[in-house]
Coordinates of C-alpha atoms in Angstrom, one line a residue:
Chain A
M1 CA 90.6 157.9 44.6
L2 CA 89.3 157.1 48.0
A3 CA 91.1 156.7 51.3
E4 CA 90.3 153.0 51.7
N5 CA 92.4 152.1 48.6
Y6 CA 95.5 153.4 50.3
V7 CA 95.1 152.4 53.8
E8 CA 96.7 149.0 53.3
D9 CA 99.9 150.6 52.1
M10 CA 100.1 152.9 55.0
K11 CA 102.4 152.7 57.9
G12 CA 103.7 154.9 60.7
G13 CA 103.1 155.9 64.2
R14 CA 100.2 157.8 65.7
D15 CA 102.3 160.7 66.7
A16 CA 100.7 164.0 66.8
L17 CA 100.7 166.1 63.7
P18 CA 102.8 169.3 63.8
R19 CA 100.4 172.0 64.5
N20 CA 102.2 175.0 63.2
C21 CA 100.7 175.5 59.7
E22 CA 103.0 178.3 58.7
S23 CA 104.7 177.5 55.4
L24 CA 108.3 177.2 55.8
L25 CA 110.6 177.9 52.8
F26 CA 114.1 176.8 53.7
E27 CA 115.6 176.2 57.1
E28 CA 119.1 176.6 55.8
P29 CA 120.5 178.4 52.8
W30 CA 121.9 175.2 51.2
Q31 CA 118.3 173.9 50.9
G32 CA 117.3 176.8 48.7
R33 CA 120.4 176.2 46.5
A34 CA 119.6 172.5 46.2
F35 CA 116.0 173.3 45.4
G36 CA 116.9 175.9 42.8
M37 CA 119.6 173.8 41.1
A38 CA 117.3 170.8 40.5
L39 CA 114.8 173.1 38.7
A40 CA 117.5 175.1 36.9
L41 CA 119.0 172.0 35.4
A42 CA 115.6 170.7 34.3
N43 CA 115.0 174.1 32.6
A44 CA 118.5 173.8 31.0
K45 CA 117.3 170.4 29.6
A46 CA 120.2 168.6 31.4
Y47 CA 117.5 166.1 32.3
Q48 CA 113.7 165.7 32.2
W49 CA 111.9 167.1 35.2
E50 CA 110.1 163.7 35.4
S51 CA 113.5 162.0 35.9
F52 CA 114.2 164.1 38.9
R53 CA 110.8 163.4 40.3
Q54 CA 111.2 159.7 39.9
S55 CA 114.5 159.9 41.7
L56 CA 112.9 161.9 44.5
I57 CA 110.1 159.4 44.8
S58 CA 112.4 156.4 45.0
T59 CA 114.7 158.2 47.4
I60 CA 111.8 159.0 49.7
G61 CA 110.4 155.5 49.2
N62 CA 113.7 154.0 50.5
W63 CA 113.7 156.3 53.5
D64 CA 110.1 155.4 54.3
Q65 CA 111.0 151.6 54.1
T66 CA 114.0 152.0 56.4
H67 CA 112.6 154.4 59.0
E68 CA 109.6 154.9 61.2
A69 CA 107.3 157.6 59.8
S70 CA 107.9 159.5 63.1
D71 CA 111.7 159.4 62.8
P72 CA 112.9 162.8 63.8
T73 CA 115.9 162.7 61.5
W74 CA 113.6 163.1 58.5
N75 CA 114.7 166.1 56.5
Y76 CA 113.0 166.8 53.2
Y77 CA 115.8 168.6 51.6
E78 CA 118.3 166.0 52.5
Q79 CA 116.1 163.6 50.5
W80 CA 116.0 166.2 47.7
L81 CA 119.7 166.6 47.6
S82 CA 120.3 162.9 47.7
A83 CA 117.8 162.4 44.8
F84 CA 119.6 165.2 42.9
E85 CA 123.0 163.7 43.4
K86 CA 121.9 160.2 42.3
L87 CA 120.4 161.7 39.1
V88 CA 123.4 163.8 38.1
L89 CA 126.0 161.2 39.0
G90 CA 123.9 158.4 37.4
S91 CA 123.5 160.3 34.2
G92 CA 127.2 161.2 34.1
L93 CA 126.7 165.0 34.2
I94 CA 129.4 165.0 36.8
S95 CA 131.7 162.3 38.2
P96 CA 131.7 161.2 41.9
E97 CA 135.4 162.0 42.1
E98 CA 135.1 165.6 41.0
L99 CA 132.1 166.1 43.3
D100 CA 133.9 164.7 46.3
R101 CA 137.0 166.7 45.5
R102 CA 135.2 169.9 45.2
T103 CA 133.0 169.3 48.3
E104 CA 136.3 168.9 50.3
E105 CA 137.6 172.1 48.8
F106 CA 134.6 174.0 50.0
R107 CA 134.5 172.2 53.3
T108 CA 138.1 173.0 54.1
R109 CA 137.8 176.5 52.5
T110 CA 140.7 175.9 50.1
R111 CA 138.5 177.0 47.3
E112 CA 137.8 180.8 46.8
E113 CA 134.5 180.9 45.0
V114 CA 131.4 182.8 46.1
I115 CA 128.2 180.8 45.8
Chain B
M1 CA 126.7 185.4 77.0
T2 CA 123.4 183.6 77.5
K3 CA 123.2 180.5 79.7
E4 CA 123.3 177.3 77.7
N5 CA 123.4 173.8 79.0
H6 CA 125.8 171.2 77.7
G7 CA 123.2 169.2 75.9
D8 CA 122.1 172.1 73.8
H9 CA 125.6 172.9 73.0
E10 CA 126.4 169.5 71.7
H11 CA 123.2 169.4 69.7
H12 CA 124.2 172.7 68.2
N13 CA 127.6 171.5 67.2
H14 CA 126.1 168.5 65.6
L15 CA 123.8 170.7 63.6
R16 CA 126.5 173.0 62.5
E17 CA 128.6 170.0 61.5
S18 CA 126.0 168.6 59.1
E19 CA 125.1 172.0 57.9
T20 CA 128.7 172.5 56.9
Y21 CA 128.7 169.2 55.0
Y22 CA 125.4 170.0 53.1
A23 CA 126.4 173.5 52.4
A24 CA 129.8 172.4 51.0
R25 CA 128.1 169.7 49.0
T26 CA 125.6 172.0 47.3
K27 CA 128.3 174.6 46.7
A28 CA 130.4 172.0 45.0
L29 CA 127.5 170.9 42.8
E30 CA 126.6 174.5 41.8
S31 CA 130.3 175.3 41.2
L32 CA 130.7 172.3 38.9
F33 CA 127.5 173.0 37.0
R34 CA 128.6 176.6 36.4
E35 CA 132.0 175.4 35.2
K36 CA 130.3 173.1 32.8
G37 CA 128.1 175.9 31.5
L38 CA 124.9 174.2 32.5
I39 CA 123.8 177.1 34.7
G40 CA 124.8 180.7 34.9
I41 CA 126.0 182.7 37.9
D42 CA 122.5 183.9 38.9
T43 CA 120.4 181.1 37.6
V44 CA 119.7 179.5 40.9
D45 CA 119.0 182.9 42.5
R46 CA 116.5 183.6 39.8
V47 CA 114.7 180.2 40.3
I48 CA 114.4 180.9 44.0
R49 CA 113.2 184.4 43.6
F50 CA 110.5 183.2 41.1
F51 CA 109.2 180.7 43.6
E52 CA 109.3 183.1 46.5
H53 CA 107.7 186.1 44.8
D54 CA 105.9 185.1 41.6
M55 CA 104.3 181.9 42.7
G56 CA 102.5 181.6 45.9
P57 CA 99.2 181.1 47.7
F58 CA 98.0 184.5 46.7
N59 CA 97.6 183.1 43.2
G60 CA 95.4 180.3 44.5
A61 CA 93.4 182.6 46.6
K62 CA 92.8 184.8 43.5
V63 CA 91.4 181.7 41.7
V64 CA 89.2 180.8 44.6
A65 CA 87.7 184.4 44.9
K66 CA 87.1 184.5 41.2
A67 CA 85.4 181.1 41.2
W68 CA 83.1 182.2 44.1
S69 CA 82.2 185.4 42.4
D70 CA 81.8 184.2 38.8
P71 CA 79.9 180.9 38.3
A72 CA 80.6 180.7 34.6
F73 CA 84.4 181.0 35.4
K74 CA 84.0 178.3 38.0
A75 CA 82.4 176.0 35.5
R76 CA 85.3 176.5 33.1
L77 CA 87.8 176.0 35.8
M78 CA 86.2 172.8 37.0
A79 CA 86.2 171.5 33.4
D80 CA 89.8 172.5 32.6
A81 CA 91.8 173.9 35.5
N82 CA 94.9 174.8 33.4
A83 CA 92.8 176.8 31.0
G84 CA 90.9 178.4 33.9
I85 CA 94.0 179.7 35.7
A86 CA 95.4 180.9 32.3
E87 CA 92.4 183.2 32.0
L88 CA 93.7 185.0 35.2
G89 CA 97.1 185.3 33.7
L90 CA 98.6 182.6 35.9
K91 CA 101.4 180.4 34.5
D92 CA 101.3 176.7 34.8
G93 CA 105.0 175.9 34.6
I94 CA 107.0 173.1 36.2
E95 CA 104.9 171.1 38.6
G96 CA 101.6 172.7 37.6
E97 CA 101.0 170.9 34.4
N98 CA 97.9 168.9 35.2
L99 CA 95.8 170.7 37.7
R100 CA 92.4 169.5 38.8
V101 CA 90.0 171.5 40.9
V102 CA 87.7 169.9 43.4
E103 CA 84.9 171.8 45.1
N104 CA 83.9 171.6 48.8
T105 CA 80.1 171.6 49.1
A106 CA 77.5 171.2 51.9
T107 CA 77.8 167.5 51.5
V108 CA 81.5 166.8 50.5
H109 CA 84.7 167.9 52.0
N110 CA 87.8 167.4 49.9
V111 CA 91.4 166.9 51.3
V112 CA 94.5 166.7 49.1
C113 CA 97.6 164.7 49.9
C114 CA 100.4 163.0 48.1
T115 CA 101.4 159.6 49.5
L116 CA 104.2 159.1 47.0
C117 CA 106.3 162.2 47.7
S118 CA 105.1 165.8 47.9
C119 CA 103.3 166.7 44.7
W120 CA 102.0 170.1 45.1
P121 CA 100.4 172.7 42.7
W122 CA 103.3 175.1 42.9
P123 CA 102.1 177.8 40.6
L124 CA 98.9 178.2 42.7
L125 CA 100.3 177.5 46.2
G126 CA 104.0 178.3 46.0
L127 CA 106.4 176.0 47.8
P128 CA 104.8 173.3 49.9
P129 CA 104.5 174.0 53.7
Y130 CA 106.6 171.5 55.8
W131 CA 103.6 169.6 57.1
F132 CA 102.7 168.4 53.6
K133 CA 106.1 166.8 53.3
D134 CA 106.0 165.2 56.8
P135 CA 105.7 161.4 56.5
V136 CA 103.4 161.3 59.6
F137 CA 101.0 163.6 57.8
R138 CA 101.2 161.6 54.6
A139 CA 100.4 158.4 56.5
R140 CA 97.7 159.7 58.8
I141 CA 95.6 161.8 56.4
V142 CA 94.7 158.7 54.4
R143 CA 94.1 156.5 57.5
E144 CA 92.3 158.8 59.8
P145 CA 91.3 162.0 58.0
R146 CA 88.8 163.2 60.6
A147 CA 91.4 163.0 63.4
V148 CA 94.0 164.9 61.3
L149 CA 91.4 167.5 60.4
L150 CA 90.7 167.9 64.1
D151 CA 94.4 168.6 64.7
F152 CA 94.2 171.3 62.1
G153 CA 91.2 172.7 64.0
V154 CA 88.6 171.6 61.5
T155 CA 85.5 169.8 62.8
L156 CA 83.1 168.5 60.2
P157 CA 79.6 167.3 60.7
K158 CA 79.4 163.5 60.9
E159 CA 77.2 163.3 57.8
K160 CA 79.7 165.2 55.6
K161 CA 81.6 162.9 53.3
I162 CA 85.4 163.3 53.2
E163 CA 87.2 162.6 49.9
I164 CA 91.0 162.2 49.9
W165 CA 92.7 163.1 46.6
D166 CA 96.2 161.8 46.1
S167 CA 98.2 164.2 44.0
S168 CA 100.7 162.6 41.6
A169 CA 102.8 163.5 38.6
Q170 CA 99.7 163.1 36.5
V171 CA 97.3 165.2 38.5
R172 CA 97.7 167.8 41.2
Y173 CA 94.6 168.7 43.1
F174 CA 93.4 172.0 44.3
V175 CA 90.4 172.6 46.5
I176 CA 87.8 175.4 46.2
P177 CA 86.7 175.8 49.8
E178 CA 83.1 176.6 50.7
R179 CA 82.4 180.4 50.6
P180 CA 81.7 181.7 54.0
A181 CA 78.2 183.1 54.8
G182 CA 77.8 186.8 55.0
T183 CA 80.3 187.7 52.2
E184 CA 77.7 188.1 49.4
N185 CA 78.7 191.6 48.5
W186 CA 82.4 191.3 49.0
S187 CA 84.9 192.1 46.3
E188 CA 87.2 189.5 44.9
E189 CA 90.1 191.2 46.6
Q190 CA 88.4 191.1 49.9
L191 CA 87.5 187.4 49.4
A192 CA 91.0 186.4 48.4
K193 CA 92.4 187.7 51.7
L194 CA 90.3 185.1 53.6
V195 CA 91.7 182.1 51.8
S196 CA 94.6 180.2 53.4
T197 CA 97.0 177.7 51.8
E198 CA 95.5 175.0 54.0
A199 CA 92.0 175.8 52.9
M200 CA 93.0 175.2 49.3
Q201 CA 94.2 171.7 50.3
G202 CA 91.1 171.0 52.5
L203 CA 92.8 171.4 55.8
D204 CA 91.1 174.6 56.9
L205 CA 87.7 176.2 56.5
V206 CA 87.3 179.7 55.3
K207 CA 85.7 182.1 57.8
A208 CA 84.7 185.7 57.3

């Protein structure tokens, strides 16, 4: 696979590349939880890993189509979480209502559960 | 109290706000999946620990050092990367199923990217560094690899050919960098210490 084959599909600005090459695990704890959950549920055979991957590819694809490549609001784990939500809601593992209700409970701290 | 201007403060509040939402959202998801018995209390912790401690660039560096030191191993690795890493006791679990090894030589320099999302040989390199997931990087590496390499501090001779390998679900690429001169009598342990994550994706050269 050579570069030329992909050039036509490419877009985005000429902004400088981030120079810090240190690998970064998670900027915030929730990112680690979202990461771990997507893998844990695949291990538990709740879905095929490939289904998650496809959900991630299409989620990132949507972002790429609606944003400039240099858009500073890009956040990989927001894409990851969104892809994960789409998959688990779409496959009926949980319902949007129960997810929203529980999110609100954690947000307003009316739920006592240590995660 | 430290001095803080108003702009910073607002930015901070905004970050905290979104952080709270995402934190609540992931907690809600994890709580529901525990309740449904799909994951245990410490399942997510164990997954994270595995990726932080058992998988990582040290695995890839070990493979490179072995390949440099043992030509027969290198030949087997190039022919079947999964079988090759298994010889070193490395696992090829999720996201490491179809590895392929490409070798940098005096005439060819290989660079790996993933223009679709962020396919990455996790068992060998651990979690991907943030630049690999950056859309600007993904776009630029294909269009102007020499300029991107320069940003990473890598200057290649004009006559050296650059090959870009696009990782996908089917194949994840892994680069064996050129062995630095003057390391002929080095042990595999010494050699492994020289190899960076970037070098194993073609974005760094190994120096002794």
